[in-house]
Amino acid sequence: MKPSLAVLCLVICFASSPLMSQEAPPTPKKVTSLQELVEILKAEKIEHQANIPEQYVVIPVKRGGLNSAQVIRWAARDGFVHFIQVIPVQIPDENLTVVESAMVRINHSYPVPGLGMNHDNNTTYFRFTVPILPRGFLLESEVKEYFSFSVNQAVQLLPTIKALAQGEVAAEDALEFHRNRIQQALGPLGAWRREFGDSQWVMKVTPKGEVTLEKDGKIVVDSLVNVKDDQMTFDDVTGELAVEGKGTYKFKIEGKTMTFTVVEDASEGRKQVLSSGPWTR
């Protein structure tokens, strides 16, 4: 018996469908040794200096005011890989004790403690250590992620280390100083909360220039926002409390608090919600 036209069509369509013709995703690349890591760096033309006998590679880093290098040490015998990002601040001898005390305090409360001191040259670093056992390898994507993570942590810590080295901050104030600097660097991004009119309000500002405003857990406004210097311009798009026309405000961030001052806005409701009191992270 010959197959029916419908069956033939089903077989042909299924076999030639985009779903069936898609290639399998590439297998994640494993890095099992420093030599393999060096080969990846060469293939991607990333500047580096490798010391295979000593099992480390040095990669220059320039990002966010950081101009130094990261050392990746492949300690296979111990079962770990160390990502050591140098923080290029020379600590004067007279301030060593202050910096050491501050580093202990920061590490105690830091989500990923990693600050360390190189007493050979009075400089600090951020070290992120990950195990390679029992797997015996890291994925290439993991190596890149851990490298960037260490760089970003050093970038965030750099202003605090500079202030400590210059004697501008006491050891006991270092953690609060660092937290405030991070808040300033974030600017208006993130989630902000306040009470107004017997309700709980949450405003979330994203890096994509979008803002959602929640009232008692329900989104009531979706807006677009343009941030320029110390001003934010809101342009509501949807939501039961969305209004027509744009509103421009000056904002000021102090620690975890943000306040708004009206520049121009025809909406009295938006003025009241945004500028009648402080918002906190």
mmCIF file of C-alpha atoms in Angstrom:
data_model
loop_
_atom_site.group_PDB
_atom_site.id
_atom_site.type_symbol
_atom_site.label_atom_id
_atom_site.label_comp_id
_atom_site.label_asym_id
_atom_site.label_seq_id
_atom_site.Cartn_x
_atom_site.Cartn_y
_atom_site.Cartn_z
ATOM 1 C CA MET A 1 0.000 0.000 0.000
ATOM 2 C CA LYS A 2 1.339 3.414 -0.962
ATOM 3 C CA PRO A 3 1.415 6.107 1.691
ATOM 4 C CA SER A 4 -1.204 8.784 1.341
ATOM 5 C CA LEU A 5 -0.387 12.269 0.122
ATOM 6 C CA ALA A 6 -1.098 13.640 3.604
ATOM 7 C CA VAL A 7 1.371 11.266 5.220
ATOM 8 C CA LEU A 8 4.045 12.066 2.622
ATOM 9 C CA CYS A 9 3.521 15.784 3.180
ATOM 10 C CA LEU A 10 3.766 15.320 6.944
ATOM 11 C CA VAL A 11 7.040 13.395 6.622
ATOM 12 C CA ILE A 12 8.567 15.887 4.179
ATOM 13 C CA CYS A 13 7.475 18.943 6.150
ATOM 14 C CA PHE A 14 8.688 17.497 9.455
ATOM 15 C CA ALA A 15 12.063 16.481 8.039
ATOM 16 C CA SER A 16 12.653 19.831 6.407
ATOM 17 C CA SER A 17 11.308 22.012 9.216
ATOM 18 C CA PRO A 18 13.616 24.688 10.671
ATOM 19 C CA LEU A 19 13.443 22.934 14.024
ATOM 20 C CA MET A 20 14.900 19.725 12.604
ATOM 21 C CA SER A 21 17.442 21.496 10.409
ATOM 22 C CA GLN A 22 18.952 23.573 13.168
ATOM 23 C CA GLU A 23 22.505 22.641 14.035
ATOM 24 C CA ALA A 24 23.233 21.422 17.525
ATOM 25 C CA PRO A 25 24.644 24.121 19.813
ATOM 26 C CA PRO A 26 28.427 24.058 20.056
ATOM 27 C CA THR A 27 29.906 22.042 22.896
ATOM 28 C CA PRO A 28 31.213 24.324 25.657
ATOM 29 C CA LYS A 29 34.985 24.527 25.444
ATOM 30 C CA LYS A 30 36.874 23.140 28.418
ATOM 31 C CA VAL A 31 40.106 24.662 29.701
ATOM 32 C CA THR A 32 42.108 22.005 31.516
ATOM 33 C CA SER A 33 45.508 23.712 31.804
ATOM 34 C CA LEU A 34 47.298 27.027 31.653
ATOM 35 C CA GLN A 35 48.702 26.053 28.272
ATOM 36 C CA GLU A 36 45.181 25.699 26.878
ATOM 37 C CA LEU A 37 44.259 29.092 28.336
ATOM 38 C CA VAL A 38 47.294 30.647 26.673
ATOM 39 C CA GLU A 39 46.279 29.137 23.332
ATOM 40 C CA ILE A 40 42.851 30.767 23.685
ATOM 41 C CA LEU A 41 44.457 34.131 24.435
ATOM 42 C CA LYS A 42 46.660 33.771 21.362
ATOM 43 C CA ALA A 43 43.721 32.797 19.155
ATOM 44 C CA GLU A 44 41.715 35.827 20.324
ATOM 45 C CA LYS A 45 44.794 38.089 20.044
ATOM 46 C CA ILE A 46 44.594 39.156 23.678
ATOM 47 C CA GLU A 47 47.792 40.747 24.934
ATOM 48 C CA HIS A 48 49.438 38.654 27.641
ATOM 49 C CA GLN A 49 52.674 37.392 29.125
ATOM 50 C CA ALA A 50 52.763 33.728 30.081
ATOM 51 C CA ASN A 51 55.069 31.899 32.450
ATOM 52 C CA ILE A 52 54.333 28.232 31.866
ATOM 53 C CA PRO A 53 56.942 26.861 34.352
ATOM 54 C CA GLU A 54 55.482 29.006 37.136
ATOM 55 C CA GLN A 55 51.916 28.383 35.892
ATOM 56 C CA TYR A 56 50.601 31.918 35.552
ATOM 57 C CA VAL A 57 49.710 34.429 32.865
ATOM 58 C CA VAL A 58 49.598 38.238 33.135
ATOM 59 C CA ILE A 59 46.980 40.186 31.174
ATOM 60 C CA PRO A 60 47.082 44.026 30.968
ATOM 61 C CA VAL A 61 43.860 45.718 32.094
ATOM 62 C CA LYS A 62 42.552 49.214 31.360
ATOM 63 C CA ARG A 63 39.015 49.823 32.545
ATOM 64 C CA GLY A 64 37.184 52.431 34.600
ATOM 65 C CA GLY A 65 40.275 54.245 35.842
ATOM 66 C CA LEU A 66 42.097 50.965 36.402
ATOM 67 C CA ASN A 67 45.411 50.725 34.551
ATOM 68 C CA SER A 68 47.220 47.626 35.759
ATOM 69 C CA ALA A 69 47.174 43.883 35.136
ATOM 70 C CA GLN A 70 45.475 40.681 36.164
ATOM 71 C CA VAL A 71 47.416 37.561 37.077
ATOM 72 C CA ILE A 72 45.693 34.232 36.439
ATOM 73 C CA ARG A 73 47.494 31.514 38.388
ATOM 74 C CA TRP A 74 46.616 27.939 37.444
ATOM 75 C CA ALA A 75 47.342 26.085 40.688
ATOM 76 C CA ALA A 76 46.428 22.627 39.401
ATOM 77 C CA ARG A 77 48.293 20.846 42.200
ATOM 78 C CA ASP A 78 46.095 22.608 44.766
ATOM 79 C CA GLY A 79 42.971 22.283 42.637
ATOM 80 C CA PHE A 80 42.326 26.018 42.245
ATOM 81 C CA VAL A 81 42.593 28.862 39.764
ATOM 82 C CA HIS A 82 43.316 32.326 41.162
ATOM 83 C CA PHE A 83 42.196 35.497 39.357
ATOM 84 C CA ILE A 84 44.311 38.234 40.959
ATOM 85 C CA GLN A 85 43.487 41.770 39.828
ATOM 86 C CA VAL A 86 46.125 44.292 40.879
ATOM 87 C CA ILE A 87 44.834 47.603 42.282
ATOM 88 C CA PRO A 88 47.559 50.093 41.278
ATOM 89 C CA VAL A 89 47.726 52.239 44.402
ATOM 90 C CA GLN A 90 51.000 52.658 46.270
ATOM 91 C CA ILE A 91 50.352 52.596 50.017
ATOM 92 C CA PRO A 92 52.682 54.869 52.047
ATOM 93 C CA ASP A 93 54.365 53.095 54.941
ATOM 94 C CA GLU A 94 52.711 55.395 57.464
ATOM 95 C CA ASN A 95 49.232 54.370 56.212
ATOM 96 C CA LEU A 96 49.820 50.616 55.922
ATOM 97 C CA THR A 97 48.190 49.826 59.249
ATOM 98 C CA VAL A 98 45.114 51.891 58.399
ATOM 99 C CA VAL A 99 44.701 50.190 55.013
ATOM 100 C CA GLU A 100 45.191 46.717 56.489
ATOM 101 C CA SER A 101 42.583 47.377 59.177
ATOM 102 C CA ALA A 102 40.143 48.767 56.614
ATOM 103 C CA MET A 103 40.638 45.774 54.319
ATOM 104 C CA VAL A 104 39.773 43.371 57.149
ATOM 105 C CA ARG A 105 36.594 45.337 57.865
ATOM 106 C CA ILE A 106 35.583 45.424 54.199
ATOM 107 C CA ASN A 107 36.291 41.711 53.688
ATOM 108 C CA HIS A 108 34.208 40.876 56.751
ATOM 109 C CA SER A 109 31.087 42.450 55.226
ATOM 110 C CA TYR A 110 31.804 42.157 51.494
ATOM 111 C CA PRO A 111 29.649 39.665 49.520
ATOM 112 C CA VAL A 112 32.821 38.146 48.003
ATOM 113 C CA PRO A 113 35.791 38.940 50.274
ATOM 114 C CA GLY A 114 38.984 39.116 48.250
ATOM 115 C CA LEU A 115 41.030 42.164 49.207
ATOM 116 C CA GLY A 116 44.679 41.401 49.867
ATOM 117 C CA MET A 117 47.983 43.179 50.372
ATOM 118 C CA ASN A 118 51.312 42.617 48.622
ATOM 119 C CA HIS A 119 53.808 43.732 51.242
ATOM 120 C CA ASP A 120 56.716 43.418 48.802
ATOM 121 C CA ASN A 121 55.621 46.596 47.030
ATOM 122 C CA ASN A 122 52.868 48.022 49.275
ATOM 123 C CA THR A 123 50.067 47.500 46.770
ATOM 124 C CA THR A 124 46.666 45.841 47.087
ATOM 125 C CA TYR A 125 44.739 43.428 44.896
ATOM 126 C CA PHE A 126 41.409 41.656 44.580
ATOM 127 C CA ARG A 127 41.691 37.856 44.404
ATOM 128 C CA PHE A 128 38.863 35.591 43.220
ATOM 129 C CA THR A 129 39.623 31.900 43.701
ATOM 130 C CA VAL A 130 37.604 29.092 42.102
ATOM 131 C CA PRO A 131 38.027 25.299 42.327
ATOM 132 C CA ILE A 132 38.907 23.172 39.307
ATOM 133 C CA LEU A 133 38.319 19.936 41.200
ATOM 134 C CA PRO A 134 36.573 17.562 40.989
ATOM 135 C CA ARG A 135 35.802 18.470 37.341
ATOM 136 C CA GLY A 136 39.430 19.110 36.455
ATOM 137 C CA PHE A 137 38.612 22.043 34.171
ATOM 138 C CA LEU A 138 36.921 25.410 33.779
ATOM 139 C CA LEU A 139 34.737 26.308 30.823
ATOM 140 C CA GLU A 140 36.086 29.048 28.569
ATOM 141 C CA SER A 141 32.983 31.121 29.336
ATOM 142 C CA GLU A 142 33.659 30.739 33.061
ATOM 143 C CA VAL A 143 37.233 31.952 32.686
ATOM 144 C CA LYS A 144 36.002 35.078 30.883
ATOM 145 C CA GLU A 145 33.290 35.673 33.479
ATOM 146 C CA TYR A 146 35.673 35.305 36.434
ATOM 147 C CA PHE A 147 38.224 37.567 34.757
ATOM 148 C CA SER A 148 35.636 40.320 34.228
ATOM 149 C CA PHE A 149 34.225 39.880 37.712
ATOM 150 C CA SER A 150 37.650 40.416 39.278
ATOM 151 C CA VAL A 151 38.275 43.491 37.136
ATOM 152 C CA ASN A 152 34.899 45.002 38.051
ATOM 153 C CA GLN A 153 35.461 44.423 41.757
ATOM 154 C CA ALA A 154 38.838 46.156 41.570
ATOM 155 C CA VAL A 155 37.298 49.088 39.675
ATOM 156 C CA GLN A 156 34.710 49.505 42.443
ATOM 157 C CA LEU A 157 37.318 49.223 45.206
ATOM 158 C CA LEU A 158 39.863 51.566 43.600
ATOM 159 C CA PRO A 159 38.442 54.899 44.912
ATOM 160 C CA THR A 160 38.213 53.512 48.447
ATOM 161 C CA ILE A 161 41.796 52.215 48.405
ATOM 162 C CA LYS A 162 43.005 55.572 47.057
ATOM 163 C CA ALA A 163 41.205 57.466 49.821
ATOM 164 C CA LEU A 164 42.671 55.162 52.476
ATOM 165 C CA ALA A 165 46.176 55.432 51.029
ATOM 166 C CA GLN A 166 45.954 59.224 51.080
ATOM 167 C CA GLY A 167 44.700 59.290 54.657
ATOM 168 C CA GLU A 168 41.324 60.750 53.696
ATOM 169 C CA VAL A 169 39.262 57.989 55.346
ATOM 170 C CA ALA A 170 39.662 56.280 58.712
ATOM 171 C CA ALA A 171 39.704 52.476 58.843
ATOM 172 C CA GLU A 172 36.431 52.316 60.791
ATOM 173 C CA ASP A 173 34.698 54.472 58.148
ATOM 174 C CA ALA A 174 36.032 52.620 55.101
ATOM 175 C CA LEU A 175 33.081 50.264 54.620
ATOM 176 C CA GLU A 176 30.481 53.034 54.749
ATOM 177 C CA PHE A 177 32.630 55.190 52.451
ATOM 178 C CA HIS A 178 32.864 52.314 49.953
ATOM 179 C CA ARG A 179 29.137 51.629 50.024
ATOM 180 C CA ASN A 180 28.370 55.288 49.408
ATOM 181 C CA ARG A 181 30.758 55.383 46.450
ATOM 182 C CA ILE A 182 29.008 52.380 44.894
ATOM 183 C CA GLN A 183 25.623 54.032 45.349
ATOM 184 C CA GLN A 184 26.934 57.179 43.651
ATOM 185 C CA ALA A 185 28.353 55.136 40.770
ATOM 186 C CA LEU A 186 24.996 53.442 40.211
ATOM 187 C CA GLY A 187 23.267 56.789 39.924
ATOM 188 C CA PRO A 188 19.476 56.448 39.664
ATOM 189 C CA LEU A 189 19.615 52.834 38.427
ATOM 190 C CA GLY A 190 17.929 50.208 40.555
ATOM 191 C CA ALA A 191 14.864 49.968 42.786
ATOM 192 C CA TRP A 192 13.730 52.885 44.982
ATOM 193 C CA ARG A 193 10.987 52.839 47.620
ATOM 194 C CA ARG A 194 8.862 55.299 49.565
ATOM 195 C CA GLU A 195 5.566 55.628 51.411
ATOM 196 C CA PHE A 196 3.007 58.081 50.082
ATOM 197 C CA GLY A 197 -0.740 58.373 50.609
ATOM 198 C CA ASP A 198 -0.950 55.265 52.809
ATOM 199 C CA SER A 199 0.588 53.203 50.001
ATOM 200 C CA GLN A 200 3.944 51.597 49.331
ATOM 201 C CA TRP A 201 5.553 52.806 46.091
ATOM 202 C CA VAL A 202 8.456 51.208 44.234
ATOM 203 C CA MET A 203 10.218 52.825 41.274
ATOM 204 C CA LYS A 204 12.560 50.668 39.197
ATOM 205 C CA VAL A 205 14.979 52.372 36.801
ATOM 206 C CA THR A 206 16.742 50.142 34.235
ATOM 207 C CA PRO A 207 19.892 50.762 32.150
ATOM 208 C CA LYS A 208 17.679 50.612 29.039
ATOM 209 C CA GLY A 209 15.957 53.882 29.936
ATOM 210 C CA GLU A 210 12.770 52.280 31.214
ATOM 211 C CA VAL A 211 10.964 52.957 34.497
ATOM 212 C CA THR A 212 8.182 51.017 36.194
ATOM 213 C CA LEU A 213 6.187 52.497 39.061
ATOM 214 C CA GLU A 214 4.473 50.100 41.443
ATOM 215 C CA LYS A 215 1.768 50.941 43.964
ATOM 216 C CA ASP A 216 1.240 48.325 46.678
ATOM 217 C CA GLY A 217 2.843 45.673 44.495
ATOM 218 C CA LYS A 218 0.942 46.501 41.286
ATOM 219 C CA ILE A 219 2.558 48.208 38.281
ATOM 220 C CA VAL A 220 0.582 51.379 37.612
ATOM 221 C CA VAL A 221 2.927 53.216 35.220
ATOM 222 C CA ASP A 222 5.427 52.171 32.551
ATOM 223 C CA SER A 223 7.607 55.065 31.429
ATOM 224 C CA LEU A 224 10.583 55.927 29.316
ATOM 225 C CA VAL A 225 13.204 58.051 31.046
ATOM 226 C CA ASN A 226 16.069 60.165 29.763
ATOM 227 C CA VAL A 227 18.865 60.829 32.251
ATOM 228 C CA LYS A 228 21.212 63.723 31.532
ATOM 229 C CA ASP A 229 23.601 65.061 34.138
ATOM 230 C CA ASP A 230 21.441 65.695 37.229
ATOM 231 C CA GLN A 231 18.090 65.668 35.434
ATOM 232 C CA MET A 232 15.578 62.937 34.599
ATOM 233 C CA THR A 233 12.767 63.357 32.077
ATOM 234 C CA PHE A 234 9.835 60.944 32.387
ATOM 235 C CA ASP A 235 7.547 60.082 29.473
ATOM 236 C CA ASP A 236 4.713 57.761 30.527
ATOM 237 C CA VAL A 237 3.717 55.059 28.061
ATOM 238 C CA THR A 238 1.100 52.807 29.686
ATOM 239 C CA GLY A 239 -0.578 52.150 33.018
ATOM 240 C CA GLU A 240 -3.675 53.219 34.896
ATOM 241 C CA LEU A 241 -1.831 56.194 36.420
ATOM 242 C CA ALA A 242 0.072 57.155 33.254
ATOM 243 C CA VAL A 243 -0.271 60.799 32.255
ATOM 244 C CA GLU A 244 0.202 62.685 29.003
ATOM 245 C CA GLY A 245 3.181 64.937 28.535
ATOM 246 C CA LYS A 246 6.708 64.715 29.832
ATOM 247 C CA GLY A 247 7.953 65.691 33.256
ATOM 248 C CA THR A 248 11.506 66.859 34.000
ATOM 249 C CA TYR A 249 13.082 66.740 37.455
ATOM 250 C CA LYS A 250 16.437 67.344 39.050
ATOM 251 C CA PHE A 251 17.562 64.447 41.204
ATOM 252 C CA LYS A 252 20.062 64.273 44.035
ATOM 253 C CA ILE A 253 21.512 61.091 45.500
ATOM 254 C CA GLU A 254 23.038 61.019 48.957
ATOM 255 C CA GLY A 255 24.015 57.542 50.104
ATOM 256 C CA LYS A 256 20.915 55.386 49.648
ATOM 257 C CA THR A 257 18.497 58.316 49.364
ATOM 258 C CA MET A 258 17.290 60.111 46.218
ATOM 259 C CA THR A 259 15.210 63.270 46.130
ATOM 260 C CA PHE A 260 13.497 64.984 43.185
ATOM 261 C CA THR A 261 12.971 68.686 42.503
ATOM 262 C CA VAL A 262 10.493 69.701 39.812
ATOM 263 C CA VAL A 263 11.908 71.471 36.769
ATOM 264 C CA GLU A 264 8.829 71.272 34.558
ATOM 265 C CA ASP A 265 5.765 69.008 34.791
ATOM 266 C CA ALA A 266 2.081 69.739 34.161
ATOM 267 C CA SER A 267 0.986 66.629 36.070
ATOM 268 C CA GLU A 268 0.219 67.390 39.730
ATOM 269 C CA GLY A 269 -0.141 63.689 40.485
ATOM 270 C CA ARG A 270 3.322 62.815 39.196
ATOM 271 C CA LYS A 271 4.779 65.790 41.066
ATOM 272 C CA GLN A 272 3.294 64.548 44.327
ATOM 273 C CA VAL A 273 4.445 60.968 43.920
ATOM 274 C CA LEU A 274 7.984 61.800 42.805
ATOM 275 C CA SER A 275 8.963 64.952 44.666
ATOM 276 C CA SER A 276 6.947 65.172 47.912
ATOM 277 C CA GLY A 277 9.418 63.011 49.817
ATOM 278 C CA PRO A 278 12.664 61.025 49.591
ATOM 279 C CA TRP A 279 13.128 57.649 47.898
ATOM 280 C CA THR A 280 15.450 55.019 49.358
ATOM 281 C CA ARG A 281 17.191 51.989 47.853
#
